[in-house]
Short mmCIF file of C-alpha atoms and ligand atoms in Angstrom, two decimals:
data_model
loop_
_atom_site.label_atom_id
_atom_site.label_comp_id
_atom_site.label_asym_id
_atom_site.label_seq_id
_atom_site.Cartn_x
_atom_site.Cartn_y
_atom_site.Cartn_z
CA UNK A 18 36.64 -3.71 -5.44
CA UNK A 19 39.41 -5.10 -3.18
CA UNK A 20 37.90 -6.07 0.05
CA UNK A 21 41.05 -5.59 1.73
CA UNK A 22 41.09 -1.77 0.67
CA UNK A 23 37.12 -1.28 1.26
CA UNK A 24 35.11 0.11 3.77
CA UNK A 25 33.34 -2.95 4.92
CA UNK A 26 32.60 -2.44 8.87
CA UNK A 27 31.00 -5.78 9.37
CA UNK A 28 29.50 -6.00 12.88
CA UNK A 29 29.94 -10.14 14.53
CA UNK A 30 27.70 -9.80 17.36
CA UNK A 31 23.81 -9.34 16.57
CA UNK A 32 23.14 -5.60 18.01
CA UNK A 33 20.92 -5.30 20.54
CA UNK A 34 18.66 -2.43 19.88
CA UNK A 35 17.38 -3.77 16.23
CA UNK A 36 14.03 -4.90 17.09
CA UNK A 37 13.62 -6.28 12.82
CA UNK A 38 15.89 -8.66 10.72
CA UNK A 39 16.50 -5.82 8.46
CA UNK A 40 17.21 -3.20 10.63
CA UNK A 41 19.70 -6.47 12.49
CA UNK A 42 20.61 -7.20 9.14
CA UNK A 43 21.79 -3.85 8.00
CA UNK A 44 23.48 -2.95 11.14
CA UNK A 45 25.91 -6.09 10.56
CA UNK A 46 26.48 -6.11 7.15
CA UNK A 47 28.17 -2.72 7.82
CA UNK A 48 25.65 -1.07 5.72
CA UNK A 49 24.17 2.02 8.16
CA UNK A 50 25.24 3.35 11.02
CA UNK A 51 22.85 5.92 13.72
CA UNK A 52 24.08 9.31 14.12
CA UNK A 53 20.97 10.18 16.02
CA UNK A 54 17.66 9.18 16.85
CA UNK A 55 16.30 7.77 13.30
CA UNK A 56 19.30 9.56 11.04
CA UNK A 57 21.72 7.36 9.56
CA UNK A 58 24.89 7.56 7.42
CA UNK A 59 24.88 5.31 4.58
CA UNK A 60 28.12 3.40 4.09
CA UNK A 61 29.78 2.26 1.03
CA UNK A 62 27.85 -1.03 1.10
CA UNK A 63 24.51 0.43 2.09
CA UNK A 64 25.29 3.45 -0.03
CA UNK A 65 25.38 0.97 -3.28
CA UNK A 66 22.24 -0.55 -2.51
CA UNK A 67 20.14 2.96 -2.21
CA UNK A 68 22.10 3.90 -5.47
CA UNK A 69 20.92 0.75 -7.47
CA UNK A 70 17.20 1.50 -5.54
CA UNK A 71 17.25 5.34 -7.26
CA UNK A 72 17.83 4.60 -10.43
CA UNK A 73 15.73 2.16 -10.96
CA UNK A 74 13.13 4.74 -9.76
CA UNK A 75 14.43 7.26 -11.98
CA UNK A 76 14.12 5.14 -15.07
CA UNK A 77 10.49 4.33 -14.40
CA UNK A 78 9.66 7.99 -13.05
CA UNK A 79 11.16 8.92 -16.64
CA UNK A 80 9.57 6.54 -18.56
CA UNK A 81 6.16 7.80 -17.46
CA UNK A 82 6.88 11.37 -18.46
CA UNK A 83 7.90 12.81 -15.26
CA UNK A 84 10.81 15.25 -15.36
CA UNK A 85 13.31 15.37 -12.44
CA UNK A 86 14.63 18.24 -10.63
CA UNK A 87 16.14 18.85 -7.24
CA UNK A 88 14.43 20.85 -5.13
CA UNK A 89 16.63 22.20 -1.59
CA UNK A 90 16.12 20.29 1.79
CA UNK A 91 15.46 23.89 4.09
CA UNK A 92 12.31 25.37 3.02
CA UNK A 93 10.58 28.57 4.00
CA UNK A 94 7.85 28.88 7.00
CA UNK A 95 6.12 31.59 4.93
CA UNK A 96 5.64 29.24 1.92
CA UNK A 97 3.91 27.35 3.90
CA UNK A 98 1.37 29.77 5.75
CA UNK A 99 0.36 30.55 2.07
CA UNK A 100 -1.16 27.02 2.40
CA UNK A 101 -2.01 27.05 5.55
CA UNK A 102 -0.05 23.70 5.99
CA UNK A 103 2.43 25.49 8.77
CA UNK A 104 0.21 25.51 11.80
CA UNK A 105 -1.43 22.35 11.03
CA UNK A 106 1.68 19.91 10.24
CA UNK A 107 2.29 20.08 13.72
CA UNK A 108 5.06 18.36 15.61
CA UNK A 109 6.21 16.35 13.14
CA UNK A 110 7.88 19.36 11.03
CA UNK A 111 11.31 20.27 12.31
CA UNK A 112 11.36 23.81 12.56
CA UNK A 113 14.31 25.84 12.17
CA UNK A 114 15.60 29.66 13.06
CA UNK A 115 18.15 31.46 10.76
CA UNK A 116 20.41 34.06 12.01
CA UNK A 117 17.94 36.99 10.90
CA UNK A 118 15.33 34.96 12.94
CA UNK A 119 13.16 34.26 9.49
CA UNK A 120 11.49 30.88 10.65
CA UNK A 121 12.95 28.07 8.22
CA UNK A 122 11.73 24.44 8.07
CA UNK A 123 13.60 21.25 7.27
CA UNK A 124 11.21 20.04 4.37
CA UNK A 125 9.07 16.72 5.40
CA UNK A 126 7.38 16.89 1.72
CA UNK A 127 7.24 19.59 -1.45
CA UNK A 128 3.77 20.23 -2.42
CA UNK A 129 3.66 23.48 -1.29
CA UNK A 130 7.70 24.81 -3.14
CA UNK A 131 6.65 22.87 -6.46
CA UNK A 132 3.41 25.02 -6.42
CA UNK A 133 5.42 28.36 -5.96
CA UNK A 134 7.95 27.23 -8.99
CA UNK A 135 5.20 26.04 -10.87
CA UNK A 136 3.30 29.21 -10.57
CA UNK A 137 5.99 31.63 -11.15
CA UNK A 138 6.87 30.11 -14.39
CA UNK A 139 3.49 28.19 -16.30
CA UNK A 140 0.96 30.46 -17.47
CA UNK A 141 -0.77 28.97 -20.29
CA UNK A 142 -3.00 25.66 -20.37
CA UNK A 143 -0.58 24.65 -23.23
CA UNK A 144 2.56 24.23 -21.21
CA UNK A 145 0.34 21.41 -19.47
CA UNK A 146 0.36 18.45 -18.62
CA UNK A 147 3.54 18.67 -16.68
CA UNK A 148 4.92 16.48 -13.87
CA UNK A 149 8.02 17.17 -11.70
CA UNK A 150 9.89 15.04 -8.93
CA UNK A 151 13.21 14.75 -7.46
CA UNK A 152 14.78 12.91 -4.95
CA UNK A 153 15.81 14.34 -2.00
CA UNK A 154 16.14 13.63 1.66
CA UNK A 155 13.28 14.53 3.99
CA UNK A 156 12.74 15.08 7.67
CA UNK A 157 9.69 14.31 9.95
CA UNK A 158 10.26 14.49 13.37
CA UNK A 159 8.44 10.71 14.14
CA UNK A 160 7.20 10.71 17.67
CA UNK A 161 8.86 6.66 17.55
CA UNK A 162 11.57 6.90 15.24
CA UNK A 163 12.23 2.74 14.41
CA UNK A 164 13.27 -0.23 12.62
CA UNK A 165 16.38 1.81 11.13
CA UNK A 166 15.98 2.85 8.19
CA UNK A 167 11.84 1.48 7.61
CA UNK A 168 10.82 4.48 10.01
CA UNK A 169 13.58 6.95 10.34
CA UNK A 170 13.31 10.56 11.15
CA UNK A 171 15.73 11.58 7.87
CA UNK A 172 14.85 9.59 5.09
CA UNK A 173 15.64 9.42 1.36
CA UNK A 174 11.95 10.15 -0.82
CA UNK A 175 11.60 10.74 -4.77
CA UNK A 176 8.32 12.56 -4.64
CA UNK A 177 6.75 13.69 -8.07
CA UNK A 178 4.26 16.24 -8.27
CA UNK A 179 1.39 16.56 -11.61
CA UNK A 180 -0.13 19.66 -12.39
CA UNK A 181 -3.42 19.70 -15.68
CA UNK A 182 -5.79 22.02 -16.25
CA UNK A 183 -8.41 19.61 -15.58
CA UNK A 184 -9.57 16.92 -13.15
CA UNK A 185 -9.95 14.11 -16.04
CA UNK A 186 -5.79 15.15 -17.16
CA UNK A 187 -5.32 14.77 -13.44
CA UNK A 188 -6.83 11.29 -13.34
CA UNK A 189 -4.52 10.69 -16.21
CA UNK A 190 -1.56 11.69 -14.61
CA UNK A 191 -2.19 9.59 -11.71
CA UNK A 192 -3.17 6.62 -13.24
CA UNK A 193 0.25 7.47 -14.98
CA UNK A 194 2.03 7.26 -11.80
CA UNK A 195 0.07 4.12 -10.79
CA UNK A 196 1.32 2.26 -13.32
CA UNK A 197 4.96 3.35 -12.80
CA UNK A 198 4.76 2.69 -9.06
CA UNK A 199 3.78 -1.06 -10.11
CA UNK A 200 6.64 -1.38 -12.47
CA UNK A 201 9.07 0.03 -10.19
CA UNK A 202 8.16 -2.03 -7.73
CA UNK A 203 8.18 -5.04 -9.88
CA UNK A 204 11.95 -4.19 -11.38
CA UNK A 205 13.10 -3.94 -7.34
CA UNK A 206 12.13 -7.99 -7.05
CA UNK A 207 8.90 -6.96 -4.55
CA UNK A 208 5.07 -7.63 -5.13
CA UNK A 209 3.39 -4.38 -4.48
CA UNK A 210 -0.12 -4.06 -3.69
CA UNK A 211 -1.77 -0.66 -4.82
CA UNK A 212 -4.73 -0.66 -1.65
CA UNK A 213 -7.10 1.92 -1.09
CA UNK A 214 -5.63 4.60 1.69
CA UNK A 215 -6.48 7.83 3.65
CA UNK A 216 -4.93 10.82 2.40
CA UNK A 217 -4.46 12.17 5.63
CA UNK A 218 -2.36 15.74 6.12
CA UNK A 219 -1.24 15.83 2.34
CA UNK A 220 -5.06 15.86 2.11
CA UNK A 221 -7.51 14.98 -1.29
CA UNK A 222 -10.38 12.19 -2.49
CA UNK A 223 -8.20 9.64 -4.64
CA UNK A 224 -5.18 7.88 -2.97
CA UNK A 225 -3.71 4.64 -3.37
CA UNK A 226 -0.71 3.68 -0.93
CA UNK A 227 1.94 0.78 -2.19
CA UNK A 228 2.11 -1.90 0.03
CA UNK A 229 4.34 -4.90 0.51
CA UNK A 230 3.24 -7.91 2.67
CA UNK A 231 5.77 -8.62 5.21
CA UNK A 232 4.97 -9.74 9.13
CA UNK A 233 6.90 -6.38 10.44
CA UNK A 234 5.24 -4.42 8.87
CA UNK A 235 3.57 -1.33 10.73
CA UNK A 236 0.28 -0.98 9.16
CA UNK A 237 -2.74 -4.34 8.93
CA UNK A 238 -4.08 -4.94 5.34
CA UNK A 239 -6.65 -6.58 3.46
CA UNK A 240 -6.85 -7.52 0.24
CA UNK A 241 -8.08 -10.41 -2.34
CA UNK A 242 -5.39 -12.78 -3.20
CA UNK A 243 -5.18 -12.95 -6.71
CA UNK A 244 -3.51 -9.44 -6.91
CA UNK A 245 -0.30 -11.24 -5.94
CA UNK A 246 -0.41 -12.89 -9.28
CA UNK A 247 -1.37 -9.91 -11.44
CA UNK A 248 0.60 -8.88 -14.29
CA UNK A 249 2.48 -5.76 -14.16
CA UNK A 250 2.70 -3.88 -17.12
CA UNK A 251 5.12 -3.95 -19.59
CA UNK A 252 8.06 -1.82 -20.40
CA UNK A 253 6.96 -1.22 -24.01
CA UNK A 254 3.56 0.43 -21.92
CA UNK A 255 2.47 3.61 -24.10
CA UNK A 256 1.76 6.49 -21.46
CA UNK A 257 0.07 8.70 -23.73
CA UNK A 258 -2.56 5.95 -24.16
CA UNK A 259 -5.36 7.06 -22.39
CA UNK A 260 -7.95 4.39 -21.96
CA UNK A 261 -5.05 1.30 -22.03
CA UNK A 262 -3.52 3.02 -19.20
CA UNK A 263 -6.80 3.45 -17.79
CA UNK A 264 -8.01 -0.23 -17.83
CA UNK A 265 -5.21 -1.29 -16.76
CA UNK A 266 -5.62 0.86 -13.71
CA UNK A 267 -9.22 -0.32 -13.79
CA UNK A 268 -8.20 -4.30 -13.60
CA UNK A 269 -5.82 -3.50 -10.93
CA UNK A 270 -8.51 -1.95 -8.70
CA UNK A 271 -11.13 -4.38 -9.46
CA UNK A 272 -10.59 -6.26 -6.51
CA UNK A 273 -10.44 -5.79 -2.44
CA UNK A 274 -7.70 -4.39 -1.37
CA UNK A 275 -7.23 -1.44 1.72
CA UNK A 276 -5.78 -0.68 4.54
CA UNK A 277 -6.86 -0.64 8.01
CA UNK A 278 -8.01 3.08 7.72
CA UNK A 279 -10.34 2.36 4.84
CA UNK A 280 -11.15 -0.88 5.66
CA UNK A 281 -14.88 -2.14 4.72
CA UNK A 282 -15.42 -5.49 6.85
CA UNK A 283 -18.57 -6.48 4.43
CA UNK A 284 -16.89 -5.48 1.07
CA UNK A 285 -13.96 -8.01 2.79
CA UNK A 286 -16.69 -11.02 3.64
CA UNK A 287 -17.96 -10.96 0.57
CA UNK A 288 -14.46 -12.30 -1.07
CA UNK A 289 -14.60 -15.88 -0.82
CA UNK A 290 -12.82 -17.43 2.45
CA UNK A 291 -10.09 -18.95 0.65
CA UNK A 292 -8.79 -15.61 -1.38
CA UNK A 293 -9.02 -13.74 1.75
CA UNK A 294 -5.76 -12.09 2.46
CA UNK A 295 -5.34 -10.45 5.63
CA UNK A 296 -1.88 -9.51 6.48
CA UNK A 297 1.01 -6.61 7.93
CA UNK A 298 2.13 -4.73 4.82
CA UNK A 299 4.85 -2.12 4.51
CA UNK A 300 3.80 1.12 2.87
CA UNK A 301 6.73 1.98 0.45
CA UNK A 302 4.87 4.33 -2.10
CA UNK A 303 1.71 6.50 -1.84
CA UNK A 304 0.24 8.32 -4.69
CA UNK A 305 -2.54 11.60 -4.10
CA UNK A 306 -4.91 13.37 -5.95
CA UNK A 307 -5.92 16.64 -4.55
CA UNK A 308 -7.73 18.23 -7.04
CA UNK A 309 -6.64 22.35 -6.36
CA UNK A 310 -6.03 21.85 -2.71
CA UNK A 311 -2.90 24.15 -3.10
CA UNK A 312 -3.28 25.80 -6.52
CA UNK A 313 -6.40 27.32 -5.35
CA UNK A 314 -4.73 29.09 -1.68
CA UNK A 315 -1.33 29.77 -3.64
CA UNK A 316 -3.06 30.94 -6.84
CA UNK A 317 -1.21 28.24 -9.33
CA UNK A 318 -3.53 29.87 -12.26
CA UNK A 319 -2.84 28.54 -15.74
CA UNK A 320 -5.24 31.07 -18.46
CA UNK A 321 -7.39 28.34 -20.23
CA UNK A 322 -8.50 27.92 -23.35
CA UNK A 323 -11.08 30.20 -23.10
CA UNK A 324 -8.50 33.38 -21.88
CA UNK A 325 -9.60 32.77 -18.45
CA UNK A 326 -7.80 31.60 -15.39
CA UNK A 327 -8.17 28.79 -13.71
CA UNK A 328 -6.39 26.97 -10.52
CA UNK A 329 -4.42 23.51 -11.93
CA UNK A 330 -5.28 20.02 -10.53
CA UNK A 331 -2.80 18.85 -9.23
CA UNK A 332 -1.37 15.38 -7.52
CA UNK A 333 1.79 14.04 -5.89
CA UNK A 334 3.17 10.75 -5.68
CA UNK A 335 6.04 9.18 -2.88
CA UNK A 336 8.39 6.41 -3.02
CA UNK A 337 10.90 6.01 -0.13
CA UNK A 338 14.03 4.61 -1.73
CA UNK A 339 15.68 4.63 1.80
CA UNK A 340 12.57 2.34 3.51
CA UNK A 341 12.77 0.22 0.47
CA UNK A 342 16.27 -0.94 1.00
CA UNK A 343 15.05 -1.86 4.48
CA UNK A 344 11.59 -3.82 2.63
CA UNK A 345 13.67 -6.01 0.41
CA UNK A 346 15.87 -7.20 3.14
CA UNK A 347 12.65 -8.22 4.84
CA UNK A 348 11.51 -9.83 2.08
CA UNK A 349 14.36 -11.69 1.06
CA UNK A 350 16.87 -12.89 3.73
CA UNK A 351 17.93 -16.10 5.34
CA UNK A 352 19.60 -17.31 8.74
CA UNK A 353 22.63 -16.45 7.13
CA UNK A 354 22.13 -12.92 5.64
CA UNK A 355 20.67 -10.84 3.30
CA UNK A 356 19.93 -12.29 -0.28
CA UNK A 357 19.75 -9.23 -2.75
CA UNK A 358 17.50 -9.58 -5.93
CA UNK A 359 20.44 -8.89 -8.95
CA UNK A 360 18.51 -5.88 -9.77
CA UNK A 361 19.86 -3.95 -6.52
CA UNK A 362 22.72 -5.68 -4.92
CA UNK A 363 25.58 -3.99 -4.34
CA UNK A 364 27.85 -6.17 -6.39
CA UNK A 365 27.02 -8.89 -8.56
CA UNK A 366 29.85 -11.20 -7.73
CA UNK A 367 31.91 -12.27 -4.45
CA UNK A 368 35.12 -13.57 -5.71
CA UNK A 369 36.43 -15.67 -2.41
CA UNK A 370 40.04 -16.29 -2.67
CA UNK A 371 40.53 -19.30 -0.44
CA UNK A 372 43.98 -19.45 -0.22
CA UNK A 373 45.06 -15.84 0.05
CA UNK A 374 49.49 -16.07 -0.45
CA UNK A 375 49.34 -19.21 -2.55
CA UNK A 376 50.82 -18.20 -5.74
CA UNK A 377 48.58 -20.19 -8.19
CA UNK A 378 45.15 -19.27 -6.08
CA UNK A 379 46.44 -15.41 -5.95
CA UNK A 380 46.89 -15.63 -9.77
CA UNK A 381 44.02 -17.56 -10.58
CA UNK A 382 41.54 -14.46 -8.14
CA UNK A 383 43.52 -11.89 -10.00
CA UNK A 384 43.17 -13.38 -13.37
CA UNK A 385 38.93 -13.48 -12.72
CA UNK A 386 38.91 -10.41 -11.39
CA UNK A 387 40.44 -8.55 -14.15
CA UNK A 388 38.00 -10.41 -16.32
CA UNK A 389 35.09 -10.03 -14.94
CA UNK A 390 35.86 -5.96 -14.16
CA UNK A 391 36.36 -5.69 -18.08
CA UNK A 392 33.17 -7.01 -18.69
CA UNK A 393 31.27 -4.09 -16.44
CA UNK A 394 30.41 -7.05 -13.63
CA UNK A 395 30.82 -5.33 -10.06
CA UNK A 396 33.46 -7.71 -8.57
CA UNK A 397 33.82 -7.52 -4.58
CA UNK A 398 37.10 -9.59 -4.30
CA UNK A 399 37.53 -11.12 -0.71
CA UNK A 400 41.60 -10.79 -0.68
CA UNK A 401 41.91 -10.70 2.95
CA UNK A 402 44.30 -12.82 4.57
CA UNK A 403 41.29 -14.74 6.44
CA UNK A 404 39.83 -18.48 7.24
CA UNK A 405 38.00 -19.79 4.31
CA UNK A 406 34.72 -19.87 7.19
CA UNK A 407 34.90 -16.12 7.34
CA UNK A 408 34.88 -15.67 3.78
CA UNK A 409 31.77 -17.65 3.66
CA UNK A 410 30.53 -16.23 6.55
CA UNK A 411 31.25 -12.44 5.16
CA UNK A 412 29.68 -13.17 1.60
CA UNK A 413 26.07 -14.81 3.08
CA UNK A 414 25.70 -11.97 5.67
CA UNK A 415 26.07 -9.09 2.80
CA UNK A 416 23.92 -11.50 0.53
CA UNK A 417 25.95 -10.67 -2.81
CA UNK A 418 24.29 -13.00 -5.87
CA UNK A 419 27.03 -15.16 -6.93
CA UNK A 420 29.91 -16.67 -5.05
CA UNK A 421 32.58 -17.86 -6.81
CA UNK A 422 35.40 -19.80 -4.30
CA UNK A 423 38.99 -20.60 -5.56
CA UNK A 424 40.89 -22.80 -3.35
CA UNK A 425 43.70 -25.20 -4.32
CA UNK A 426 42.20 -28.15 -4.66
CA UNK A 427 39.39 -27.28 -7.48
CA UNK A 428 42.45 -25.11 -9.51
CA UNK A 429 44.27 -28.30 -9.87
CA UNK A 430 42.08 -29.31 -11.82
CA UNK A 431 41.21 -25.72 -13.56
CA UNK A 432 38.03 -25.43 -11.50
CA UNK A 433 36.13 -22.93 -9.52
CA UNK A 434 33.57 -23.17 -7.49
CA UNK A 435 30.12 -21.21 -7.88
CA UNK A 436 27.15 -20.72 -5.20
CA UNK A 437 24.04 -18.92 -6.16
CA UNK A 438 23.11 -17.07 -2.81
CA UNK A 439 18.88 -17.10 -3.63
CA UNK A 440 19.19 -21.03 -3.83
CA UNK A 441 22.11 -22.22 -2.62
CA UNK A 442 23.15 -24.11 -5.85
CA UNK A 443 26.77 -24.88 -5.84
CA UNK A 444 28.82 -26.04 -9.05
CA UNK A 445 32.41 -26.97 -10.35
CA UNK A 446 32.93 -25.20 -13.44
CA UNK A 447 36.07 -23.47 -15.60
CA UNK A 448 36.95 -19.80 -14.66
CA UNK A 449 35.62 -19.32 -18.27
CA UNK A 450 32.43 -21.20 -17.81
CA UNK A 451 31.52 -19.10 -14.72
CA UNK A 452 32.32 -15.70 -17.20
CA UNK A 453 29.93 -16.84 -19.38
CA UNK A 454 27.72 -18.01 -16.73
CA UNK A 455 26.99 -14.37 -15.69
CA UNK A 456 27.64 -12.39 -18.01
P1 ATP B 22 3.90 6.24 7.23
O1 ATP B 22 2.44 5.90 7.16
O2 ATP B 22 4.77 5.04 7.19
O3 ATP B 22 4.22 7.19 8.34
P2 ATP B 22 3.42 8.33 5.42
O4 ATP B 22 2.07 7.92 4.96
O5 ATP B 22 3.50 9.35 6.47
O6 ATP B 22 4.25 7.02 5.86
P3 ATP B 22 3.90 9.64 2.89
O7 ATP B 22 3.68 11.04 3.29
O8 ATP B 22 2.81 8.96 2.15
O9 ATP B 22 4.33 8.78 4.16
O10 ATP B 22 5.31 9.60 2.12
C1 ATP B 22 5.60 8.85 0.95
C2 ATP B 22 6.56 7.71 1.21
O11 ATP B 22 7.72 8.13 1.94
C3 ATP B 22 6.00 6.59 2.06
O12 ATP B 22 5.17 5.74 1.30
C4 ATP B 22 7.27 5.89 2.52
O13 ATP B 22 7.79 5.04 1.51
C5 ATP B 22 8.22 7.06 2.72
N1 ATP B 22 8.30 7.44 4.14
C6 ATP B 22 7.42 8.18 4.84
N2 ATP B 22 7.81 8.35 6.12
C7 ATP B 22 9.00 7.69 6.23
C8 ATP B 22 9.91 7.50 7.31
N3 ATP B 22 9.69 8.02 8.51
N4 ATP B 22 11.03 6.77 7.07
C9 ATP B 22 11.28 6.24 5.86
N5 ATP B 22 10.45 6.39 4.80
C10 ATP B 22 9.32 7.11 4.97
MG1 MG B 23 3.96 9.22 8.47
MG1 MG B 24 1.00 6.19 5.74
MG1 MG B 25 1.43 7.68 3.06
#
């Protein structure tokens, strides 16, 4: 991508009503703008970064079995009186009047439409286990919409949904999900921390919420220390394996680790002082089991294997993709910007032309580019006619991975220079060393 034909609105002074470095952050680097109260358009920038964030939850939703579909944003009131969710969601559900006056809601979660589809179609114990999710946008109408895109009103979820015949395939299923979470987590460049959590309105007994340490973040934490340094589990992990996905859930629960809502003060005293972690954590995922909480009311009957019905188990699992583009910039930034993790950014090389209208500099840009856009690598080429400074200045804030500079004086003798963003490690090398380099 040229950067003189892209859509880069890069803001220079620091805006005033972002309270977080993130939110600041993303604001700047031209990567979000407000509409409204807590509903944002995604720019091309920002838009990359949320791309990069899906599919890497798409892989490791797929992996684990789950199959993706897309259910619609505007759901039915009716659906949910069947559960009787619609009274009790309360003031955070945006409610909605069609032209016929049928009451309409702007969906703030699925449990209730994946129970209808489910129902109208599986019948038979043997179609089961099955697990559904999609990625869609949501709305809850937060009383303090903040932070941009951490807490926004409309925000981007993949939310899967399990359905067995019994609670032990249930268990399965989740501990399924569990594992996914923590390799999707791990593949985004964050250290999650499954902690024990309240289920609150989605209701249920087993619930684990996904938490990132990070100083802004809205919710206190406790947990032992060493689950920072636990190993996640492998991409090669066999789903289908019962008990190994099981102990691995098991080693990953052995310790202390809840939030504020479940927190036990003696289970916490009794870790010794120096593995104590107490800390703000971000929630970015939050997996449920509810047992036949809505199978039950909706009458989600499979026939068992015995001929006679019986209401599925059922559990449902969230990821916010959109609050996780906001988490990583939190955890990885520096004075001068944002410092994606490869994994997401939204290009993998700046190329900085620092002489724009020089003809050897001009050939030399043109020359990489076409190289490195051959090879697949997602090029942002900086060939505006601008001050060397605000090239730098341009590439830190929107924290792309590798900077390579061409200026005059390195080309005469066939050089270009290369920064790594994460460390800051500069180095003189060949246009064709720097291919290799990164490719
Ligand atoms: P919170 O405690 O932050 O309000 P929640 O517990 O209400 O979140 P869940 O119902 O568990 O959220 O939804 C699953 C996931 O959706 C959350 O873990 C989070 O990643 C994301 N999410 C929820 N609310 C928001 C929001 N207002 N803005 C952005 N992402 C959100
Ligand atoms: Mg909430
Ligand atoms: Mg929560
Ligand atoms: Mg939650």
């Amino acid at each position: 991508m040229r950067l003189s034909r892209y859509f880069l609105p890069i803001l220079r002074e620091t805006p005033k009503e972002a309270e977080i470095v993130s939110h600041r952050l993303m604001l700047r680097a031209g990567m979000v703008r407000q509409e409204s109260a807590g509903i944002y358009a995604w720019l091309p920038l920002g838009l990359r970064v949320l791309n990069k964030v899906q599919k890497i939850v798409r892989e490791e939703q797929d992996r684990s079995g789950a199959i993706e579909l897309l259910m619609p944003t505007i759901q039915s009131a009716d659906l949910w009186r069947e559960s009787g969710r619609y009274e009790a969601y309360g003031k955070e559900m945006l409610r909605i009047k069609d032209r016929h006056d049928r009451e309409m809601l702007f969906g703030p979660t699925n449990e209730e439409m994946i129970t209808e589809i489910f129902r109208a179609y599986v019948k038979s114990y043997k179609d089961l286990p099955l697990n559904l999710y999609h990625l869609q946008w949501k709305f809850r109408d937060e009383v303090r919409p903040r932070f941009g895109t951490m807490r926004s009103r409309e925000f981007l979820m993949k939310d899967a949904y399990s359905f067995d015949l019994d609670q032990a395939g249930a268990v399965h299923a989740y501990n399924k999900m569990f594992l996914a979470y923590l390799r999707t987590f791990d593949r985004l460049g964050l250290k999650s921390i499954p902690m024990r959590a309240d289920t609150g309105p989605i209701g249920g007994d087993l619930s684990h919420e996904f938490i990132i340490l990070a100083d802004t973040g809205e919710s206190q934490v406790y947990c032992h220390k060493d689950y920072l340094e636990f190993p996640v589990p492998p991409a090669d992990t066999n789903f289908d394996d019962v008990a190994g996905v099981k102990a691995t859930v098991a080693k990953w629960t052995s310790l202390y680790a809840a939030t504020d809502e479940m927190h036990d003060e003696a289970a916490y005293n009794a870790i010794p002082e120096a593995s104590r972690v107490s800390a703000r954590g971000i929630e970015v995922g939050h997996i449920f089991y509810f047992g036949t909480k809505y199978s039950e009311p909706m009458g989600a009957n499979v026939q068992g294997p015995d001929g006679k019905p019986v209401p599925v188990h059922m559990g449902s699992y969230g990821i916010g993709p959109s609050r996780v583009v906001a988490a990583l910039i939190e955890a990885s930034h520096d004075e001068a910007g944002i410092r994606w993790p490869e994994e997401v950014a939204p290009f993998k090389v700046a190329l900085l032309n620092l002489k724009q209208g020089d003809s050897a500099c001009d050939a030399a840009c043109g020359e990489l580019y076409q190289t490195l856009t051959a090879k697949g690598v997602e090029v942002l080429y900086d060939d505006r006619d601008d001050r060397p400074g605000a090239k730098f200045a341009t590439a830190d804030l929107i924290g792309i991975p590798y900077q390579v500079m061409i200026g005059p004086r390195g080309l005469a003798e066939g050089k270009v220079e290369m920064k790594v963003r994460s460390t800051g490690e500069r180095e003189m090398l060949s246009p064709a060393a720097f291919v290799s380099r990164i490719t």
